[in-house]
Amino acid sequence: MRSRADRSLMAGGRFEKTSGAIRRADQGSEKTAALLGILTCSLQPLAYCVARSERSGSLCLQKMKKIFVLVTALFLGSVFAGEAPLQVEQAWIMAVPPGSEETAIFMTLINSGKKPVRIVSGSLAEADRVTPMLTTKEAGRMGMKDMPFLEVAAGGRAVLRPGGDHLMVYGLKKTLKPGSEISLTLQLQSGAPMVLSVPVSRSAPK
Amino acid sequence: MTTPVHSVKGWARKLAFPAFLVVLIVLGIAGSLLVTRDPQTHVHGWVDRLLWQRVPAPDFTLTDHNGKSVSLSQFRGKAVLFSFGFTHCPNICPATLSHFVGIREALPEGLRDQVQFLFISVDPERDTPERLKEYVPFFQEDFLGLTGTDAAIRDVVYRYKASFLHGKPRGGDPKDYFVDHTADVFLVGPDGQWELAYPFEELPKTQMIADDIVRLLPEQP
């Protein structure tokens, strides 16, 4: 299934688009799952304290109730209030051998906003420039094509992975060590640049 | 003094069991999510391939990254897995080589020296043996990078029904160009038969490819 998606990605040169409805459902279940997780985490000490309070009085219980309310409020606040339009997940930059001046950055971009988001370029201190790159497949040959921007559809996601589209890094000035991190700034067509900490890895982090 | 403690106790009894139930339900949901997301299925047989009939692998002689002349036929007795690429390749080639590392690691330890991994450059102008020596062993020490004359490289590519295309120099620098190339990976058995060609997209199935290779190797005592 994954490889089919890869192929269509390469053939069409477009990023995967999920329909709004599906995405909302996805997001809803993610939120519910996270909410349940938080509830469990905070309920457990609460239940423990309730059981313990038979011996130690209700001080602990009151504390825990406070913590519970606080954690839940914080969580709900973060989920429903401050949504960034573009989220980046699992970003990594490929470690390449000494002497290599090119490498690639991969990530999953999730646009939870109502407008498409375009990444026009990137920058990192260790290289000359970073540009969006399309992976092509023509007559059995795989190749690359510069793109003026990388668009993540409204409510959609773009998956950048080895063998597919990526952010190409030119003019690497030093060998990046696996396990270290670089600071990547993504320039969007509109809006503030995003600064990400990106781990250096030989292959996709598990 | 006694009353509040008593009431807490009663409250505790009432709450503890529902709380326990909630924990169980949440764990159940989490568990079922995990199970449905990672189905354990078993595939029998070979990984997707482009070849339907085994044929004698066309031999080739190229220069390895130590500057030595190397022929495919020298590896008779070993399985050989090879790909085409170039070292200025930021994406496909490092991805392929790191899948090679994964395939090697998925092989039983005792069989790893019975498999030779090769990386054949389709950019001999920039990929000198020195450059390949810097590049290929970075992924795994016993991987071998091969290069040769333009004619020799073209010959290998033709014989394996592959292709490559040098792009136009970018930004006025004649040494700055991309090379489009076949990204399929070729598997030659220990008897010198060309067995399979894996589409690039199948390379993440490292364990299955390792199983394919093991099946080609002579049975272990």
PDB file of C-alpha atoms in Angstrom, chain A residues 2-3 6-7 10 33 36-37 40 43-44 46-47 50-51 53-54 58 61 65 94-104 106 129 133 135-137 139-146 161-166 168 170 178 202-203, chain B residues 5 8-9 11-13 15-16 19-20 22-23 26-27 29 33 37 48 86-92 94-95 98-99 101 126 131 134-136 138-140 163-165 170 176 178-184 199-202 204-205:
ATOM      1  CA  ARG A   2       2.792   2.320   0.924  1.00  0.00           C
ATOM      2  CA  SER A   3       4.656   1.623  -2.260  1.00  0.00           C
ATOM      3  CA  ASP A   6       4.989   6.240  -3.454  1.00  0.00           C
ATOM      4  CA  ARG A   7       4.497   5.396  -7.074  1.00  0.00           C
ATOM      5  CA  MET A  10       6.394   9.958  -8.238  1.00  0.00           C
ATOM      6  CA  ALA A  33      -6.864   8.882  21.760  1.00  0.00           C
ATOM      7  CA  LEU A  36      -7.970   9.176  26.786  1.00  0.00           C
ATOM      8  CA  GLY A  37      -4.225   8.792  27.295  1.00  0.00           C
ATOM      9  CA  THR A  40      -5.558   7.555  32.154  1.00  0.00           C
ATOM     10  CA  LEU A  43      -6.611   9.036  36.797  1.00  0.00           C
ATOM     11  CA  GLN A  44      -4.084   6.463  37.875  1.00  0.00           C
ATOM     12  CA  LEU A  46      -5.817   9.817  41.553  1.00  0.00           C
ATOM     13  CA  ALA A  47      -7.120   6.306  42.076  1.00  0.00           C
ATOM     14  CA  VAL A  50      -7.883   7.605  46.836  1.00  0.00           C
ATOM     15  CA  ALA A  51      -6.899   4.132  47.916  1.00  0.00           C
ATOM     16  CA  SER A  53      -6.087   8.175  51.594  1.00  0.00           C
ATOM     17  CA  GLU A  54      -7.654   5.583  53.841  1.00  0.00           C
ATOM     18  CA  SER A  58      -7.246  13.496  52.141  1.00  0.00           C
ATOM     19  CA  LEU A  61      -6.232  13.358  47.207  1.00  0.00           C
ATOM     20  CA  LYS A  65      -7.365  16.418  42.102  1.00  0.00           C
ATOM     21  CA  MET A  94      20.434  12.005   5.779  1.00  0.00           C
ATOM     22  CA  ALA A  95      24.020  11.496   6.884  1.00  0.00           C
ATOM     23  CA  VAL A  96      26.170  11.277   3.766  1.00  0.00           C
ATOM     24  CA  PRO A  97      29.822  10.245   3.361  1.00  0.00           C
ATOM     25  CA  PRO A  98      32.657  12.740   3.769  1.00  0.00           C
ATOM     26  CA  GLY A  99      33.193  14.722   0.596  1.00  0.00           C
ATOM     27  CA  SER A 100      29.513  14.659  -0.372  1.00  0.00           C
ATOM     28  CA  GLU A 101      28.116  18.111  -0.913  1.00  0.00           C
ATOM     29  CA  GLU A 102      24.513  17.080  -1.378  1.00  0.00           C
ATOM     30  CA  THR A 103      22.061  15.489   0.958  1.00  0.00           C
ATOM     31  CA  ALA A 104      18.341  15.502   1.599  1.00  0.00           C
ATOM     32  CA  PHE A 106      12.764  14.282   4.895  1.00  0.00           C
ATOM     33  CA  ARG A 129      20.943  26.278   0.275  1.00  0.00           C
ATOM     34  CA  MET A 133      12.946  18.727  -5.037  1.00  0.00           C
ATOM     35  CA  THR A 135      11.535  12.865  -7.543  1.00  0.00           C
ATOM     36  CA  THR A 136      10.591  11.779 -11.034  1.00  0.00           C
ATOM     37  CA  LYS A 137      10.321   8.444 -12.744  1.00  0.00           C
ATOM     38  CA  ALA A 139      11.108   5.411 -18.719  1.00  0.00           C
ATOM     39  CA  GLY A 140      12.255   3.440 -15.706  1.00  0.00           C
ATOM     40  CA  ARG A 141      14.803   6.042 -14.665  1.00  0.00           C
ATOM     41  CA  MET A 142      14.526   7.856 -11.418  1.00  0.00           C
ATOM     42  CA  GLY A 143      15.580  11.457 -11.368  1.00  0.00           C
ATOM     43  CA  MET A 144      15.071  14.822  -9.766  1.00  0.00           C
ATOM     44  CA  LYS A 145      13.486  18.103 -10.698  1.00  0.00           C
ATOM     45  CA  ASP A 146      13.762  21.450  -8.949  1.00  0.00           C
ATOM     46  CA  ARG A 161      10.723  10.203   2.324  1.00  0.00           C
ATOM     47  CA  PRO A 162      13.810   8.570   0.832  1.00  0.00           C
ATOM     48  CA  GLY A 163      13.182   7.731  -2.777  1.00  0.00           C
ATOM     49  CA  GLY A 164      10.468  10.355  -3.003  1.00  0.00           C
ATOM     50  CA  ASP A 165      10.196  14.087  -2.892  1.00  0.00           C
ATOM     51  CA  HIS A 166      12.494  15.848  -0.474  1.00  0.00           C
ATOM     52  CA  MET A 168      17.507  19.001  -1.293  1.00  0.00           C
ATOM     53  CA  TYR A 170      23.293  21.840  -1.659  1.00  0.00           C
ATOM     54  CA  PRO A 178      24.715  10.788  12.756  1.00  0.00           C
ATOM     55  CA  ARG A 202      21.818   7.341   8.233  1.00  0.00           C
ATOM     56  CA  SER A 203      18.323   6.041   7.578  1.00  0.00           C
TER      57      SER A 203
ATOM     58  CA  VAL B   5     -11.934  10.231  56.885  1.00  0.00           C
ATOM     59  CA  VAL B   8     -13.228   9.889  51.956  1.00  0.00           C
ATOM     60  CA  LYS B   9     -13.132   6.156  52.415  1.00  0.00           C
ATOM     61  CA  TRP B  11     -15.817   8.083  48.130  1.00  0.00           C
ATOM     62  CA  ALA B  12     -12.636   6.155  47.516  1.00  0.00           C
ATOM     63  CA  ARG B  13     -14.490   2.874  47.288  1.00  0.00           C
ATOM     64  CA  LEU B  15     -14.321   5.929  42.648  1.00  0.00           C
ATOM     65  CA  ALA B  16     -11.623   3.276  42.674  1.00  0.00           C
ATOM     66  CA  ALA B  19     -11.308   4.414  37.641  1.00  0.00           C
ATOM     67  CA  PHE B  20      -9.948   0.921  37.298  1.00  0.00           C
ATOM     68  CA  VAL B  22     -11.559   3.358  32.690  1.00  0.00           C
ATOM     69  CA  VAL B  23      -7.913   2.304  32.788  1.00  0.00           C
ATOM     70  CA  VAL B  26      -8.245   2.758  27.625  1.00  0.00           C
ATOM     71  CA  LEU B  27      -5.606   0.052  27.607  1.00  0.00           C
ATOM     72  CA  ILE B  29      -8.493   0.660  22.986  1.00  0.00           C
ATOM     73  CA  LEU B  33      -5.221   0.327  17.810  1.00  0.00           C
ATOM     74  CA  ARG B  37      -2.048  -0.673  12.779  1.00  0.00           C
ATOM     75  CA  ASP B  48       8.084  -8.428  -6.343  1.00  0.00           C
ATOM     76  CA  PHE B  86      26.337   8.182  -8.634  1.00  0.00           C
ATOM     77  CA  THR B  87      27.897   9.713  -5.575  1.00  0.00           C
ATOM     78  CA  HIS B  88      26.443  13.210  -6.112  1.00  0.00           C
ATOM     79  CA  CYS B  89      23.024  11.647  -5.672  1.00  0.00           C
ATOM     80  CA  PRO B  90      21.397  12.977  -2.508  1.00  0.00           C
ATOM     81  CA  ASN B  91      18.394  10.722  -2.229  1.00  0.00           C
ATOM     82  CA  ILE B  92      17.959   7.522  -4.234  1.00  0.00           C
ATOM     83  CA  PRO B  94      22.100   6.764  -0.223  1.00  0.00           C
ATOM     84  CA  ALA B  95      18.624   5.303   0.319  1.00  0.00           C
ATOM     85  CA  SER B  98      21.211   2.083   3.422  1.00  0.00           C
ATOM     86  CA  HIS B  99      18.662  -0.535   2.319  1.00  0.00           C
ATOM     87  CA  VAL B 101      22.892  -2.288   4.905  1.00  0.00           C
ATOM     88  CA  ARG B 126      33.062  12.502 -11.377  1.00  0.00           C
ATOM     89  CA  ARG B 131      35.722   9.262  -4.712  1.00  0.00           C
ATOM     90  CA  GLU B 134      35.226   7.773   0.207  1.00  0.00           C
ATOM     91  CA  TYR B 135      31.579   7.099  -0.498  1.00  0.00           C
ATOM     92  CA  VAL B 136      30.712   3.405  -0.633  1.00  0.00           C
ATOM     93  CA  PHE B 138      30.853   4.754   4.515  1.00  0.00           C
ATOM     94  CA  PHE B 139      27.694   2.665   4.350  1.00  0.00           C
ATOM     95  CA  GLN B 140      29.376  -0.693   4.917  1.00  0.00           C
ATOM     96  CA  SER B 163      19.417   3.136 -18.489  1.00  0.00           C
ATOM     97  CA  PHE B 164      20.794   6.473 -17.382  1.00  0.00           C
ATOM     98  CA  LEU B 165      20.662  10.028 -18.586  1.00  0.00           C
ATOM     99  CA  ARG B 170      23.109  23.479 -13.760  1.00  0.00           C
ATOM    100  CA  ASP B 176      27.161  20.249 -11.628  1.00  0.00           C
ATOM    101  CA  PHE B 178      22.085  15.308 -12.138  1.00  0.00           C
ATOM    102  CA  VAL B 179      22.038  11.794 -13.488  1.00  0.00           C
ATOM    103  CA  ASP B 180      18.692  10.058 -13.901  1.00  0.00           C
ATOM    104  CA  HIS B 181      19.197   6.337 -13.650  1.00  0.00           C
ATOM    105  CA  THR B 182      17.552   2.976 -13.161  1.00  0.00           C
ATOM    106  CA  ALA B 183      17.096   2.482  -9.461  1.00  0.00           C
ATOM    107  CA  ASP B 184      16.168  -1.203  -9.603  1.00  0.00           C
ATOM    108  CA  PRO B 199      12.015  -2.350  -8.104  1.00  0.00           C
ATOM    109  CA  PHE B 200      13.384   0.432  -5.936  1.00  0.00           C
ATOM    110  CA  GLU B 201      10.058   0.712  -4.118  1.00  0.00           C
ATOM    111  CA  GLU B 202      10.437  -2.824  -2.752  1.00  0.00           C
ATOM    112  CA  PRO B 204      12.419  -1.384   2.322  1.00  0.00           C
ATOM    113  CA  LYS B 205      11.389  -5.071   2.528  1.00  0.00           C
TER     114      LYS B 205
END
